[in-house]
């Protein structure tokens, strides 16, 4: 039996909003009963693109995170709904019945991801359906996946071992957007932002010149990450483990080594680090 899953690779997303626009094109003002009725002209984001800005100027990173309905296996919206107004299809897609859900505004508040919206005109809660009406007519993927120029979104049948989405899930290189919600979502992510560390190295006797090509290493137990400073003397370590302790070492011939103990609870900018003779 078909079991739909989606994997979103945040490292590939460029924030073009093609997914959002395609969703609007497909659903705004268009009824697709029995799975949905038309989106209103404004206010709904059935797939939102969240911008996560990290770090401090001038060393700033921005990640774009597409967030559709997570199609949760343990969906709070199903629990909150009355009279079977929200249900799960056999293929895993969670559907808000546009007739039975009329007037049930509690469905909106039940979603911890903020992925359900209230249609004031139609008096009903609405959300992403994975374009179920298209899948039912033979389409292989939702509109948002179809238009992604960087292939940041992969969709398919997780039960088909030959599918791209099944391969990504089998590689165990995916995670939930908010595992603490414990909703068992059918949307998984790769490349979600993790703590990162940046700094700049300079020499005590050549402060006006960048210290390029300096070895910088980051140690945690037996794990060692190493890099060289770039032509500006900058270095960076990304995707660090949250709330982990690290030892930073900076070494260069003719200068005294530097060591710093750090905790990667958040993004760290160490600023300028001077190597002494």
CSV table of C-alpha atoms in Angstrom, one decimal:
chain,number,residue,atom,x,y,z
A,1,UNK,CA,0.0,0.0,0.0
A,2,UNK,CA,1.2,3.5,-0.9
A,3,UNK,CA,2.7,5.4,2.0
A,4,UNK,CA,3.6,9.0,1.1
A,5,UNK,CA,6.6,10.7,2.6
A,6,UNK,CA,8.4,14.0,2.0
A,7,UNK,CA,12.0,14.9,2.7
A,8,UNK,CA,13.1,18.5,2.6
A,9,UNK,CA,16.8,19.3,2.3
A,10,UNK,CA,17.3,22.7,3.9
A,11,UNK,CA,20.8,23.0,2.6
A,12,UNK,CA,19.4,23.1,-0.9
A,13,UNK,CA,16.6,25.6,-0.3
A,14,UNK,CA,17.4,29.1,-1.7
A,15,UNK,CA,14.3,30.8,-0.5
A,16,UNK,CA,12.8,31.4,-4.0
A,17,UNK,CA,9.3,30.8,-2.7
A,18,UNK,CA,8.3,28.9,-5.8
A,19,UNK,CA,6.7,26.3,-3.6
A,20,UNK,CA,4.5,28.9,-1.9
A,21,UNK,CA,3.5,30.4,-5.2
A,22,UNK,CA,2.7,27.0,-6.8
A,23,UNK,CA,0.5,26.2,-3.8
A,24,UNK,CA,-1.3,29.5,-4.2
A,25,UNK,CA,-1.8,28.9,-7.9
A,26,UNK,CA,-3.2,25.4,-7.3
A,27,UNK,CA,-5.5,26.2,-4.3
A,28,UNK,CA,-6.4,29.9,-4.1
A,29,UNK,CA,-10.1,30.2,-5.1
A,30,UNK,CA,-10.2,26.6,-6.3
A,31,UNK,CA,-12.3,23.8,-4.7
A,32,UNK,CA,-10.9,20.3,-4.7
A,33,UNK,CA,-13.5,18.4,-2.8
A,34,UNK,CA,-13.6,16.2,-0.9
A,35,UNK,CA,-10.1,17.1,0.4
A,36,UNK,CA,-10.2,20.9,0.3
A,37,UNK,CA,-12.0,24.0,-0.7
A,38,UNK,CA,-10.4,27.2,-2.1
A,39,UNK,CA,-7.8,29.2,-0.2
A,40,UNK,CA,-8.8,32.8,0.6
A,41,UNK,CA,-7.1,35.5,-1.4
A,42,UNK,CA,-4.7,36.3,1.4
A,43,UNK,CA,-3.5,35.2,4.8
A,44,UNK,CA,-2.9,31.5,4.3
A,45,UNK,CA,0.5,29.8,3.9
A,46,UNK,CA,-0.1,26.2,3.4
A,47,UNK,CA,3.6,25.9,2.8
A,48,UNK,CA,5.5,28.6,4.7
A,49,UNK,CA,9.2,29.3,4.2
A,50,UNK,CA,10.8,30.2,7.5
A,51,UNK,CA,14.0,32.2,7.5
A,52,UNK,CA,16.4,31.4,10.3
A,53,UNK,CA,19.1,34.0,10.7
A,54,UNK,CA,22.1,33.0,12.9
A,55,UNK,CA,25.3,34.5,14.1
A,56,UNK,CA,26.3,38.2,14.4
A,57,UNK,CA,27.4,40.7,11.8
A,58,UNK,CA,29.5,40.3,9.7
A,59,UNK,CA,29.5,36.5,10.1
A,60,UNK,CA,25.8,35.7,9.5
A,61,UNK,CA,24.1,32.6,8.1
A,62,UNK,CA,20.6,32.4,6.8
A,63,UNK,CA,18.7,29.1,6.3
A,64,UNK,CA,15.3,28.8,4.5
A,65,UNK,CA,13.0,26.1,5.9
A,66,UNK,CA,9.9,25.1,4.0
A,67,UNK,CA,7.1,24.1,6.4
A,68,UNK,CA,4.0,22.4,5.0
A,69,UNK,CA,1.6,20.4,7.1
A,70,UNK,CA,3.7,17.6,8.6
A,71,UNK,CA,1.1,15.0,8.0
A,72,UNK,CA,1.6,13.7,11.5
A,73,UNK,CA,1.0,10.0,12.4
A,74,UNK,CA,-0.1,11.2,15.9
A,75,UNK,CA,-1.9,14.3,14.6
A,76,UNK,CA,-3.2,16.6,17.3
A,77,UNK,CA,-5.7,18.1,14.8
A,78,UNK,CA,-7.4,14.7,14.5
A,79,UNK,CA,-7.7,14.5,18.3
A,80,UNK,CA,-9.0,18.0,18.6
A,81,UNK,CA,-11.7,17.6,15.8
A,82,UNK,CA,-15.2,16.4,16.4
A,83,UNK,CA,-17.3,14.0,14.4
A,84,UNK,CA,-14.4,12.7,12.3
A,85,UNK,CA,-13.8,16.2,10.8
A,86,UNK,CA,-10.1,15.5,10.4
A,87,UNK,CA,-9.0,12.0,9.3
A,88,UNK,CA,-6.0,10.1,8.0
A,89,UNK,CA,-6.2,8.4,4.6
A,90,UNK,CA,-4.7,5.0,4.1
A,91,UNK,CA,-1.8,6.6,2.3
A,92,UNK,CA,-0.9,8.7,5.3
A,93,UNK,CA,-2.3,12.1,4.2
A,94,UNK,CA,-4.2,13.9,6.9
A,95,UNK,CA,-7.4,15.6,5.5
A,96,UNK,CA,-9.7,18.3,7.0
A,97,UNK,CA,-13.2,17.5,5.7
A,98,UNK,CA,-14.4,20.9,4.5
A,99,UNK,CA,-18.0,20.1,5.4
A,100,UNK,CA,-17.7,18.3,8.8
A,101,UNK,CA,-15.0,20.8,10.0
A,102,UNK,CA,-17.3,23.8,9.6
A,103,UNK,CA,-17.1,26.0,12.7
A,104,UNK,CA,-14.4,23.9,14.4
A,105,UNK,CA,-11.8,26.6,15.0
A,106,UNK,CA,-10.1,24.5,17.7
A,107,UNK,CA,-8.5,22.5,14.9
A,108,UNK,CA,-6.3,25.5,14.1
A,109,UNK,CA,-5.0,25.9,17.7
A,110,UNK,CA,-4.3,22.2,17.9
A,111,UNK,CA,-1.4,22.3,15.4
A,112,UNK,CA,2.0,22.8,17.2
A,113,UNK,CA,3.6,23.7,13.8
A,114,UNK,CA,1.2,26.5,13.0
A,115,UNK,CA,0.4,24.8,9.7
A,116,UNK,CA,-3.4,25.1,9.9
A,117,UNK,CA,-5.2,28.3,9.0
A,118,UNK,CA,-8.7,29.6,9.5
A,119,UNK,CA,-10.8,30.6,6.5
A,120,UNK,CA,-13.1,33.4,7.9
A,121,UNK,CA,-15.3,33.4,4.8
A,122,UNK,CA,-15.9,29.7,4.6
A,123,UNK,CA,-15.8,29.3,8.4
A,124,UNK,CA,-13.4,26.3,8.2
A,125,UNK,CA,-9.9,25.2,9.0
A,126,UNK,CA,-7.6,24.6,6.1
A,127,UNK,CA,-4.1,23.2,5.4
A,128,UNK,CA,-1.7,21.5,3.0
A,129,UNK,CA,-3.1,18.2,1.6
A,130,UNK,CA,0.1,17.1,-0.3
A,131,UNK,CA,-2.1,18.0,-3.3
A,132,UNK,CA,-4.1,14.8,-2.7
A,133,UNK,CA,-6.5,15.6,-5.5
A,134,UNK,CA,-3.6,15.6,-8.0
A,135,UNK,CA,-2.1,12.4,-6.6
A,136,UNK,CA,-5.5,10.7,-6.8
A,137,UNK,CA,-5.6,11.6,-10.5
A,138,UNK,CA,-2.2,10.1,-11.3
A,139,UNK,CA,0.3,12.8,-10.4
A,140,UNK,CA,3.6,11.6,-8.8
A,141,UNK,CA,4.2,14.6,-6.6
A,142,UNK,CA,2.6,17.8,-5.2
A,143,UNK,CA,2.9,21.1,-7.0
A,144,UNK,CA,5.5,22.4,-4.5
A,145,UNK,CA,7.8,19.5,-5.2
A,146,UNK,CA,7.3,19.8,-8.9
A,147,UNK,CA,8.4,23.5,-9.1
A,148,UNK,CA,11.4,23.4,-6.8
A,149,UNK,CA,14.4,24.4,-8.9
A,150,UNK,CA,17.0,22.9,-6.6
A,151,UNK,CA,15.3,19.6,-5.9
A,152,UNK,CA,15.2,20.5,-2.2
A,153,UNK,CA,12.0,18.6,-1.8
A,154,UNK,CA,11.7,14.9,-2.5
A,155,UNK,CA,8.4,13.1,-2.5
A,156,UNK,CA,7.2,9.6,-3.0
A,157,UNK,CA,6.1,6.3,-1.8
A,158,UNK,CA,8.2,5.2,1.2
A,159,UNK,CA,7.0,1.7,0.7
A,160,UNK,CA,8.7,1.5,-2.7
A,161,UNK,CA,12.3,0.7,-1.8
A,162,UNK,CA,13.4,1.9,-5.2
A,163,UNK,CA,12.0,5.4,-4.7
A,164,UNK,CA,14.3,8.4,-3.9
A,165,UNK,CA,12.4,9.2,-0.7
A,166,UNK,CA,12.7,5.7,0.6
A,167,UNK,CA,16.5,5.8,0.0
A,168,UNK,CA,16.8,9.0,1.9
A,169,UNK,CA,14.9,7.6,4.9
A,170,UNK,CA,16.8,4.3,4.8
A,171,UNK,CA,20.1,6.2,5.0
A,172,UNK,CA,18.9,7.6,8.4
A,173,UNK,CA,20.1,11.0,7.3
A,174,UNK,CA,16.8,12.7,8.1
A,175,UNK,CA,15.1,14.1,11.2
A,176,UNK,CA,11.9,15.7,12.4
A,177,UNK,CA,11.5,19.5,12.4
A,178,UNK,CA,10.5,19.5,16.0
A,179,UNK,CA,11.1,16.0,17.5
A,180,UNK,CA,10.0,17.3,20.9
A,181,UNK,CA,6.4,17.5,19.6
A,182,UNK,CA,6.4,13.7,19.2
A,183,UNK,CA,3.8,13.8,16.5
A,184,UNK,CA,5.6,11.3,14.2
A,185,UNK,CA,5.4,13.5,11.1
A,186,UNK,CA,5.6,12.1,7.5
A,187,UNK,CA,7.7,15.2,6.5
A,188,UNK,CA,11.4,14.8,7.4
A,189,UNK,CA,14.3,17.2,7.0
A,190,UNK,CA,18.0,17.2,6.1
A,191,UNK,CA,20.4,20.0,6.8
A,192,UNK,CA,18.5,21.7,9.6
A,193,UNK,CA,20.5,24.5,11.2
A,194,UNK,CA,22.9,23.3,13.9
A,195,UNK,CA,25.3,25.4,16.1
A,196,UNK,CA,28.3,26.8,14.3
A,197,UNK,CA,31.5,28.3,15.4
A,198,UNK,CA,33.5,31.1,13.6
A,199,UNK,CA,36.6,33.1,14.4
A,200,UNK,CA,39.4,35.1,12.9
A,201,UNK,CA,43.2,34.5,13.5
A,202,UNK,CA,45.9,37.1,13.3
A,203,UNK,CA,49.6,37.3,14.2
A,204,UNK,CA,50.8,39.5,17.0
A,205,UNK,CA,53.6,41.0,14.8
A,206,UNK,CA,51.6,41.2,11.6
A,207,UNK,CA,48.2,42.5,12.8
A,208,UNK,CA,47.5,44.3,9.5
A,209,UNK,CA,47.9,41.1,7.5
A,210,UNK,CA,45.4,38.2,7.5
A,211,UNK,CA,46.7,34.9,8.9
A,212,UNK,CA,45.9,32.6,6.0
A,213,UNK,CA,46.5,28.9,6.0
A,214,UNK,CA,46.5,28.4,9.8
A,215,UNK,CA,45.5,25.0,11.1
A,216,UNK,CA,42.5,25.1,13.4
A,217,UNK,CA,41.1,22.0,14.9
A,218,UNK,CA,38.1,21.2,17.1
A,219,UNK,CA,38.2,18.2,19.4
A,220,UNK,CA,35.4,16.3,21.2
A,221,UNK,CA,36.6,13.0,22.6
A,222,UNK,CA,38.1,11.0,19.7
A,223,UNK,CA,36.4,13.2,17.1
A,224,UNK,CA,38.6,15.8,15.5
A,225,UNK,CA,37.4,18.4,13.0
A,226,UNK,CA,40.2,20.4,11.2
A,227,UNK,CA,40.3,23.3,8.8
A,228,UNK,CA,42.7,26.0,7.6
A,229,UNK,CA,42.0,29.7,7.8
A,230,UNK,CA,41.0,31.3,4.6
A,231,UNK,CA,42.7,34.3,2.8
A,232,UNK,CA,41.0,36.6,5.4
A,233,UNK,CA,42.2,34.6,8.4
A,234,UNK,CA,38.7,33.4,9.0
A,235,UNK,CA,37.7,29.8,10.1
A,236,UNK,CA,34.4,28.1,10.5
A,237,UNK,CA,32.9,24.8,11.9
A,238,UNK,CA,29.3,24.1,11.2
A,239,UNK,CA,26.8,21.4,12.2
A,240,UNK,CA,28.1,21.1,15.8
A,241,UNK,CA,26.3,19.0,18.4
A,242,UNK,CA,24.0,21.0,20.6
A,243,UNK,CA,25.1,21.4,24.2
A,244,UNK,CA,28.4,19.6,23.6
A,245,UNK,CA,31.8,20.5,25.0
A,246,UNK,CA,34.7,21.1,22.5
A,247,UNK,CA,38.4,21.9,22.7
A,248,UNK,CA,39.6,24.4,20.0
A,249,UNK,CA,43.3,24.3,19.0
A,250,UNK,CA,45.1,26.8,16.8
A,251,UNK,CA,48.6,25.9,15.7
A,252,UNK,CA,51.2,27.5,13.4
A,253,UNK,CA,55.0,27.1,13.2
A,254,UNK,CA,56.9,29.9,14.9
A,255,UNK,CA,53.9,30.9,17.2
A,256,UNK,CA,52.6,29.6,20.5
A,257,UNK,CA,49.6,27.3,20.1
A,258,UNK,CA,46.2,28.5,21.5
A,259,UNK,CA,43.6,26.3,23.1
A,260,UNK,CA,40.1,27.3,24.1
A,261,UNK,CA,37.4,25.2,25.8
A,262,UNK,CA,33.9,25.8,24.4
A,263,UNK,CA,30.4,24.7,24.7
A,264,UNK,CA,28.2,24.6,21.6
A,265,UNK,CA,24.9,25.6,23.1
A,266,UNK,CA,24.4,28.3,20.5
A,267,UNK,CA,26.2,29.8,17.6
A,268,UNK,CA,29.6,31.2,18.7
A,269,UNK,CA,31.7,34.1,17.2
A,270,UNK,CA,35.1,34.1,18.9
A,271,UNK,CA,36.1,37.3,17.2
A,272,UNK,CA,39.8,37.9,16.7
A,273,UNK,CA,42.3,35.5,18.1
A,274,UNK,CA,45.9,36.6,18.2
A,275,UNK,CA,48.8,34.2,18.0
A,276,UNK,CA,51.8,35.3,20.1
A,277,UNK,CA,55.5,34.4,19.5
